[in-house]
Short mmCIF file of C-alpha atoms in Angstrom, two decimals:
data_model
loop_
_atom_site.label_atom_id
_atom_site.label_comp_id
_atom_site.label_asym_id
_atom_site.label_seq_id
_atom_site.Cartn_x
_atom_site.Cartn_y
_atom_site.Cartn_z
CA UNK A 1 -10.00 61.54 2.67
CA UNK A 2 -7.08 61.16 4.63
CA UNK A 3 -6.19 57.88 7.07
CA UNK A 4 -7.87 59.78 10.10
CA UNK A 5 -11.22 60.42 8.54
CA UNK A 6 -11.60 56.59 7.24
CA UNK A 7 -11.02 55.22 10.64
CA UNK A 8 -13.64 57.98 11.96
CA UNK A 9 -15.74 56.17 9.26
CA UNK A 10 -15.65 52.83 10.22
CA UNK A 11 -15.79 53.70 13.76
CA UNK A 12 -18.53 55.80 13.08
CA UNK A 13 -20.65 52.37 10.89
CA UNK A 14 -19.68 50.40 13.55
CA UNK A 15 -21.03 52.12 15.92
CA UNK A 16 -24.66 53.00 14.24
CA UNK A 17 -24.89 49.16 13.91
CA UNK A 18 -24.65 48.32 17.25
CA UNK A 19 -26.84 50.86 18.44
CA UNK A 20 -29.47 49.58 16.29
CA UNK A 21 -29.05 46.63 17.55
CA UNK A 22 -29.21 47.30 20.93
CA UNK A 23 -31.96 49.53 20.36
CA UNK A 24 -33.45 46.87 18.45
CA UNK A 25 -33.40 43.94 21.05
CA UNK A 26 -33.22 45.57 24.42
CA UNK A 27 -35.25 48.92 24.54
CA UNK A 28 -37.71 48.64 22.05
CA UNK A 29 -41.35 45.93 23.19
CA UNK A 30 -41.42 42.92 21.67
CA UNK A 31 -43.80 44.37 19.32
CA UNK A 32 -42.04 47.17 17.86
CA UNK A 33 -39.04 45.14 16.95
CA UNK A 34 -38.15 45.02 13.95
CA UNK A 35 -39.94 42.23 12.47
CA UNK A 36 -37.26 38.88 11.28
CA UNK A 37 -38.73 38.40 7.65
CA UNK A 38 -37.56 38.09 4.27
CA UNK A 39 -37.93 42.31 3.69
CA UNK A 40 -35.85 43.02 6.83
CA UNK A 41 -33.28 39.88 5.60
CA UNK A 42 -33.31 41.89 2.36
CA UNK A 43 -32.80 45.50 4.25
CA UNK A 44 -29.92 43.70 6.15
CA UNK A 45 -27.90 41.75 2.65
CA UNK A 46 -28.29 45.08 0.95
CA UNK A 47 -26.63 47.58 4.27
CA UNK A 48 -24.18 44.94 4.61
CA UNK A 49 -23.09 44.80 0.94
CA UNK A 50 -23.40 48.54 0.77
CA UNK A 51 -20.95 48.59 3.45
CA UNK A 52 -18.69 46.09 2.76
CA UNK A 53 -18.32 47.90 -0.98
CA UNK A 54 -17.40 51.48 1.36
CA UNK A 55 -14.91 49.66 2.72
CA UNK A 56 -13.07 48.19 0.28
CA UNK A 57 -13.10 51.95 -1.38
CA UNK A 58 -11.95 53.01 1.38
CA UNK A 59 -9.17 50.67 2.11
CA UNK A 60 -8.20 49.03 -0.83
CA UNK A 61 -7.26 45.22 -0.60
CA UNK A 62 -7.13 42.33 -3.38
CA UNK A 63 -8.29 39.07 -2.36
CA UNK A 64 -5.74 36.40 -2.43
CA UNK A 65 -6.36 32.70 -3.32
CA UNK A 66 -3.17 30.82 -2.83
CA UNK A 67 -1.92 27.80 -4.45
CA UNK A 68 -0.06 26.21 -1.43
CA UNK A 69 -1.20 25.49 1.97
CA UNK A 70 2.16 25.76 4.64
CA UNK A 71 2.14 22.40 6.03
CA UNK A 72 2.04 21.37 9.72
CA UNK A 73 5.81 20.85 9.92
CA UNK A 74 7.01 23.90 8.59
CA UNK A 75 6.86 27.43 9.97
CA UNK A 76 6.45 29.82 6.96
CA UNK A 77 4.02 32.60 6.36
CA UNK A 78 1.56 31.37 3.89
CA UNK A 79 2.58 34.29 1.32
CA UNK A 80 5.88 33.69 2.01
CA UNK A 81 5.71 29.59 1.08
CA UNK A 82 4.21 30.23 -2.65
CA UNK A 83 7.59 30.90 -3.69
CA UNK A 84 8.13 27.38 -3.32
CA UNK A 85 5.23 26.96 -5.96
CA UNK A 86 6.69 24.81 -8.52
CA UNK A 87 9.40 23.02 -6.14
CA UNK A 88 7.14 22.10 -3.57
CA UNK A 89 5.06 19.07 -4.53
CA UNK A 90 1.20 18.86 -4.09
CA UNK A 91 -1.31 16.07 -3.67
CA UNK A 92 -2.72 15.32 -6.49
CA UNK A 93 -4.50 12.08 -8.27
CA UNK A 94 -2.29 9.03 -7.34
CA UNK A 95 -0.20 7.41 -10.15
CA UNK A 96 -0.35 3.87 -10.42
CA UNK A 97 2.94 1.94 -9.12
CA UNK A 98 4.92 2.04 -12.56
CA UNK A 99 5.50 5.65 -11.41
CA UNK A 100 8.49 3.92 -9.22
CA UNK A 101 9.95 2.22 -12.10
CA UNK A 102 11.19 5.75 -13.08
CA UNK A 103 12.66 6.20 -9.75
CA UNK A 104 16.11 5.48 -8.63
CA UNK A 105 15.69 6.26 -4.92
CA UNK A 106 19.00 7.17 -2.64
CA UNK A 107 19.09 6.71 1.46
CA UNK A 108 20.23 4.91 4.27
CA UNK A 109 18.60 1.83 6.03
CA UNK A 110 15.41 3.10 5.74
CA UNK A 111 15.17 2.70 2.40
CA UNK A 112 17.34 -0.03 2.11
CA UNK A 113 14.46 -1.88 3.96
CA UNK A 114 12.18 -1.27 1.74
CA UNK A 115 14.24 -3.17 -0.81
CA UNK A 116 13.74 -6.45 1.02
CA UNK A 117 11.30 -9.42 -0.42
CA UNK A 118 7.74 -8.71 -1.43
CA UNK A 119 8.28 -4.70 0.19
CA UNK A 120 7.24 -1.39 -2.18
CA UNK A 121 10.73 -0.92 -3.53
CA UNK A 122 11.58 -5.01 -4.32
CA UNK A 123 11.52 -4.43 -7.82
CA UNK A 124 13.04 -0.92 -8.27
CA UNK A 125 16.45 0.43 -8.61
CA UNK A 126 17.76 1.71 -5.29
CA UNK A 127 21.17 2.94 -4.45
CA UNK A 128 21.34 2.72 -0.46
CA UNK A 129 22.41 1.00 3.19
CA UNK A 130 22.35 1.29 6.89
CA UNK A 131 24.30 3.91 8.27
CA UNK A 132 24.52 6.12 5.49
CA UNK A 133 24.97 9.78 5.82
CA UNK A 134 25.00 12.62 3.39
CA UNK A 135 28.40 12.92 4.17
CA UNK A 136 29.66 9.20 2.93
CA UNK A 137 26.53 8.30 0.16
CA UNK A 138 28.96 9.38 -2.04
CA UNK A 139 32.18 7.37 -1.80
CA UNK A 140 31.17 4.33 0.45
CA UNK A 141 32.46 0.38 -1.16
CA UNK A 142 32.22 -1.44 2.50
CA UNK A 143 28.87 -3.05 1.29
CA UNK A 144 27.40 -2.86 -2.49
CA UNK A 145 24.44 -0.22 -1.74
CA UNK A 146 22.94 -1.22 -5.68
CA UNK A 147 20.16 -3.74 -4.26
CA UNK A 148 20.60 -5.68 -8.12
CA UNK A 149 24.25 -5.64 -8.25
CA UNK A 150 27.05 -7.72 -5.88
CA UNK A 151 29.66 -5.38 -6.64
CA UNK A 152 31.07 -2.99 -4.12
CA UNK A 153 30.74 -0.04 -5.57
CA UNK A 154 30.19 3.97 -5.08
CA UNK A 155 26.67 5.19 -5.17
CA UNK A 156 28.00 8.18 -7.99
CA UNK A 157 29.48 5.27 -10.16
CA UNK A 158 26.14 3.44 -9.95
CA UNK A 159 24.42 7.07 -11.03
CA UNK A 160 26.37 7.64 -13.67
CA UNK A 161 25.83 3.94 -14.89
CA UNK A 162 22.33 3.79 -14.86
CA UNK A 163 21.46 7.28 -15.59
CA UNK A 164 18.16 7.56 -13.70
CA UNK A 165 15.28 9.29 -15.18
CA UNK A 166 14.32 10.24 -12.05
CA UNK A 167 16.32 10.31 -8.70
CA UNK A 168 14.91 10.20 -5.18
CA UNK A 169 16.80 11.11 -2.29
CA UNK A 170 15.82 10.54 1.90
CA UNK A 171 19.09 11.61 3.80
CA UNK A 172 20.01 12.78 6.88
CA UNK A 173 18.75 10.15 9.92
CA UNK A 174 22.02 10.01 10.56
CA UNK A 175 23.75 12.71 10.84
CA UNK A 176 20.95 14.62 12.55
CA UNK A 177 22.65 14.49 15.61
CA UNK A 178 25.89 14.77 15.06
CA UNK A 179 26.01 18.26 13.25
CA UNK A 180 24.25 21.36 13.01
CA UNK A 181 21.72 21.84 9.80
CA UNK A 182 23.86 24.74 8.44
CA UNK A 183 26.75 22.12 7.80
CA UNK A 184 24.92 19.34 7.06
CA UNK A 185 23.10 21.24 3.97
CA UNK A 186 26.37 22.25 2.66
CA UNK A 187 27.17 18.45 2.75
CA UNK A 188 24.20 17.64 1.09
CA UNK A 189 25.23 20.56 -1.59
CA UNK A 190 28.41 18.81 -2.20
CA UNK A 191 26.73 15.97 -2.54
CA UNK A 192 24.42 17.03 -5.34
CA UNK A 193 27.22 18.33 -6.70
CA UNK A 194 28.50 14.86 -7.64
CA UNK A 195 25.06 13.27 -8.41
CA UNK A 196 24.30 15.88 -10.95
CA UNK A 197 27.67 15.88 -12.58
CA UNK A 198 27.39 11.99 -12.87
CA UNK A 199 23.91 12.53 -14.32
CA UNK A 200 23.28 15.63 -15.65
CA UNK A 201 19.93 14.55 -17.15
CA UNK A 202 18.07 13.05 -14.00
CA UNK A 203 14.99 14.92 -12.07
CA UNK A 204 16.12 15.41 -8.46
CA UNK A 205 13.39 15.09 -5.65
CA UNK A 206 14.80 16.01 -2.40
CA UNK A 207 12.95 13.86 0.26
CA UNK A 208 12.26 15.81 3.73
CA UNK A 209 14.18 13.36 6.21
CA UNK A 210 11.72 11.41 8.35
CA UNK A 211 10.80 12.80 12.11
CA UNK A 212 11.65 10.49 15.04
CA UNK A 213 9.32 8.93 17.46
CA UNK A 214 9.81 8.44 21.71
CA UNK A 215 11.31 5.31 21.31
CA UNK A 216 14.56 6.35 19.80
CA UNK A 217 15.39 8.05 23.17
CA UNK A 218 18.24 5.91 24.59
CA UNK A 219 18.41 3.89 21.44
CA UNK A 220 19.87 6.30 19.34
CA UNK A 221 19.91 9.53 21.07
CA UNK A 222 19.99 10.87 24.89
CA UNK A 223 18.65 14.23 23.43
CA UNK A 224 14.72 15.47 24.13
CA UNK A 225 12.93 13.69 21.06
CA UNK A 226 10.51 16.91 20.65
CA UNK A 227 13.62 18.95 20.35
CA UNK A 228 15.30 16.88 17.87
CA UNK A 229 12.21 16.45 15.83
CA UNK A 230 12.16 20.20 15.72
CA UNK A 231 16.07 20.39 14.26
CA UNK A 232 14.71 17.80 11.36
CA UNK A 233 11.56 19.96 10.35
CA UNK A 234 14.20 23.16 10.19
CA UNK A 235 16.38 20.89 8.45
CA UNK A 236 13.73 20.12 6.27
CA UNK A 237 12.72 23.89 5.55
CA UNK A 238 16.50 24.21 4.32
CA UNK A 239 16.45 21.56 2.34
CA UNK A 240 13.30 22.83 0.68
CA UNK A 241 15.48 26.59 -0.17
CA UNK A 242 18.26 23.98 -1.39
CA UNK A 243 15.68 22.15 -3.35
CA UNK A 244 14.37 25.46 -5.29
CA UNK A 245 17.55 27.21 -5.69
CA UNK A 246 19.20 23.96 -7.81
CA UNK A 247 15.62 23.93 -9.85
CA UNK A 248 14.85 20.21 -7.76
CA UNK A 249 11.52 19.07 -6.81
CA UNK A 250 11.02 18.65 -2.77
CA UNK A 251 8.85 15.95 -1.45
CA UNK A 252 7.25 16.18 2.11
CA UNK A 253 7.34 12.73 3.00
CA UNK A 254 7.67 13.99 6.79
CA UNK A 255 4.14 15.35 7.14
CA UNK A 256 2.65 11.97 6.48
CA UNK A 257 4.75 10.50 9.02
CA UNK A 258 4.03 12.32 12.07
CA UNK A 259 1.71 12.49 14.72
CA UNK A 260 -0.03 15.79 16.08
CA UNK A 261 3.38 16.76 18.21
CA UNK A 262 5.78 16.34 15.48
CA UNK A 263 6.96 12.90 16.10
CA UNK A 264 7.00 9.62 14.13
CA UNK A 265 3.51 7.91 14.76
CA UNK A 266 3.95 5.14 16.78
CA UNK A 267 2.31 2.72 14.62
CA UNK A 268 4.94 3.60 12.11
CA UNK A 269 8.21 2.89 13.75
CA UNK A 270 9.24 -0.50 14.22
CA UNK A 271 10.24 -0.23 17.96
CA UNK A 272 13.10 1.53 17.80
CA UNK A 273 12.16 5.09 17.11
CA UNK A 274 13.79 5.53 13.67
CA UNK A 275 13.12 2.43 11.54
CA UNK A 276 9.73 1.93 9.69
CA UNK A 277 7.18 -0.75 10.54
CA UNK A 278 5.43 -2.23 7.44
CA UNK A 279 2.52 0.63 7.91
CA UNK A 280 5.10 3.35 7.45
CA UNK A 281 6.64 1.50 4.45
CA UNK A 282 3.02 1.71 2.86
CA UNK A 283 2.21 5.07 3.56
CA UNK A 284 5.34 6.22 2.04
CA UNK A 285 4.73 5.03 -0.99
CA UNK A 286 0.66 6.18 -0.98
CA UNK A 287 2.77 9.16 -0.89
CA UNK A 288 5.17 8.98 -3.40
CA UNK A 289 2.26 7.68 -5.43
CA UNK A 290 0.27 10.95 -4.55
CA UNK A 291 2.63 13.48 -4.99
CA UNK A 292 4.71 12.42 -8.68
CA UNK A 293 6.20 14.78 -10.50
CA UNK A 294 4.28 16.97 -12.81
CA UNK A 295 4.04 15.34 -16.17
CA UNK A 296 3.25 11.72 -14.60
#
């Protein structure tokens, strides 16, 4: 049966069903209809199943349960995002809060703030300070960016000191506006370049940077905030590739963050448009906490 003949087919089913249908409902008395009880329910399962068995004879198709769901700030086809399967990590049962103790988490002020008295990352080891980009984590000494340490240091000497079991890194606030994603990925590959060679041993978890909310129009940026917000999530989807094709686990910290129109809830920024308010802080880690790495 060639291509022509099936669609004559299904044209030709479709069409008998209607008819009966109309035939059914409009021309025939009250009645004479056919009567709606368990044998015609029956009649009905059976044609459909019957029909639905044709079909799938006659146009072959395997049913396809997928493992990932394409999140709301990302623009892949969903068959195309399961090759991030394994790189791309899921919600699962939350960890308790040792899970951080692992953790040595890299960034700028964002999560330097969370370093601060009685916040989620107080106790842990974090490597980071205001105004840090991917282009400088690597070789700024102006301030020490190793919350237990004094000593003005680079964030790869601190690496290769502590050798982290696991490292966390949220980049990329701040250079957002300054240079196009395709150069600012091949920063952050340079970059990994010199965290891995410090610490050949550690898990890497790439960290989606964090969206922007209203408020950081004239603060930071005279830029359209929807606009920009849109540059971070493709910014994001590249750091994702980046994040499969060095074997590194990506964490989607961004899609927590937002609101339905891509920018940073407003309940989450701190007035500013890019800084956290305590709520953000918390959800973060609810996240981290939600999403470990497999074998925690």
């Amino acid at each position: 049966m060639n291509i022509f003949q099936k669609m004559m087919y299904v044209i030709l089913s479709i069409a008998v069903a209607c008819a009966i249908g109309v035939a059914n409902y409009i021309y025939l008395p009250a009645g004479e209809r056919i009567p709606e009880d368990k044998h015609t329910s029956d009649y009905l399962e059976t044609y459909y199943s019957t029909n639905d068995t044709v079909l799938k004879q006659l146009f072959p198709y395997e049913e396809v349960n997928y493992a990932l769901t394409v999140p709301s700030n990302m623009s892949y086809t969903t068959a195309d995002f399961q090759r991030f399967e394994g790189t791309y990590l899921t919600e699962r049962e939350p960890v308790d809060s040792s899970y951080l103790q692992h953790i040595c988490f890299c960034g700028d002020s964002i999560t330097y703030h969370m370093t601060l008295k009685n916040r989620c990352l107080a106790d842990c080891d974090v490597l980071a300070w205001g105004g840090l980009m991917v282009s400088d984590f690597a070789k700024y000494v102006e301030n020490p960016v190793y919350n237990h340490s004094s000593e003005k240091k680079t964030s790869i000497y601190w690496i290769e000191y502590l050798k982290p079991e696991i490292i966390y890194i949220m980049l990329g606030t701040n250079g957002i506006t300054l240079i196009n994603n395709e150069r600012h990925i091949e920063q952050y590959r340079t970059l990994l370049d010199k965290i891995a060679a410090a610490s050949p041993t550690s898990i890497i978890v790439l960290c989606s940077a964090p969206p922007w909310a209203l408020e950081a129009y004239g603060n930071y940026t005279n830029s359209d905030i929807g606009t920009l917000n849109q540059k971070i999530n493709h910014f994001n989807m590249y750091l994702l590739e980046l994040a499969k094709e060095r074997g590194y686990y990506y964490l989607n910290v961004a899609e927590t963050l937002q609101d339905e129109l891509g920018n940073l809830k407003s309940s989450y920024t701190n007035g500013d448009g890019i800084h956290w308010s305590n709520a953000a802080r918390d959800a973060y880690e609810a996240y981290v906490l939600s999403h470990p790495i497999p074998g925690f």
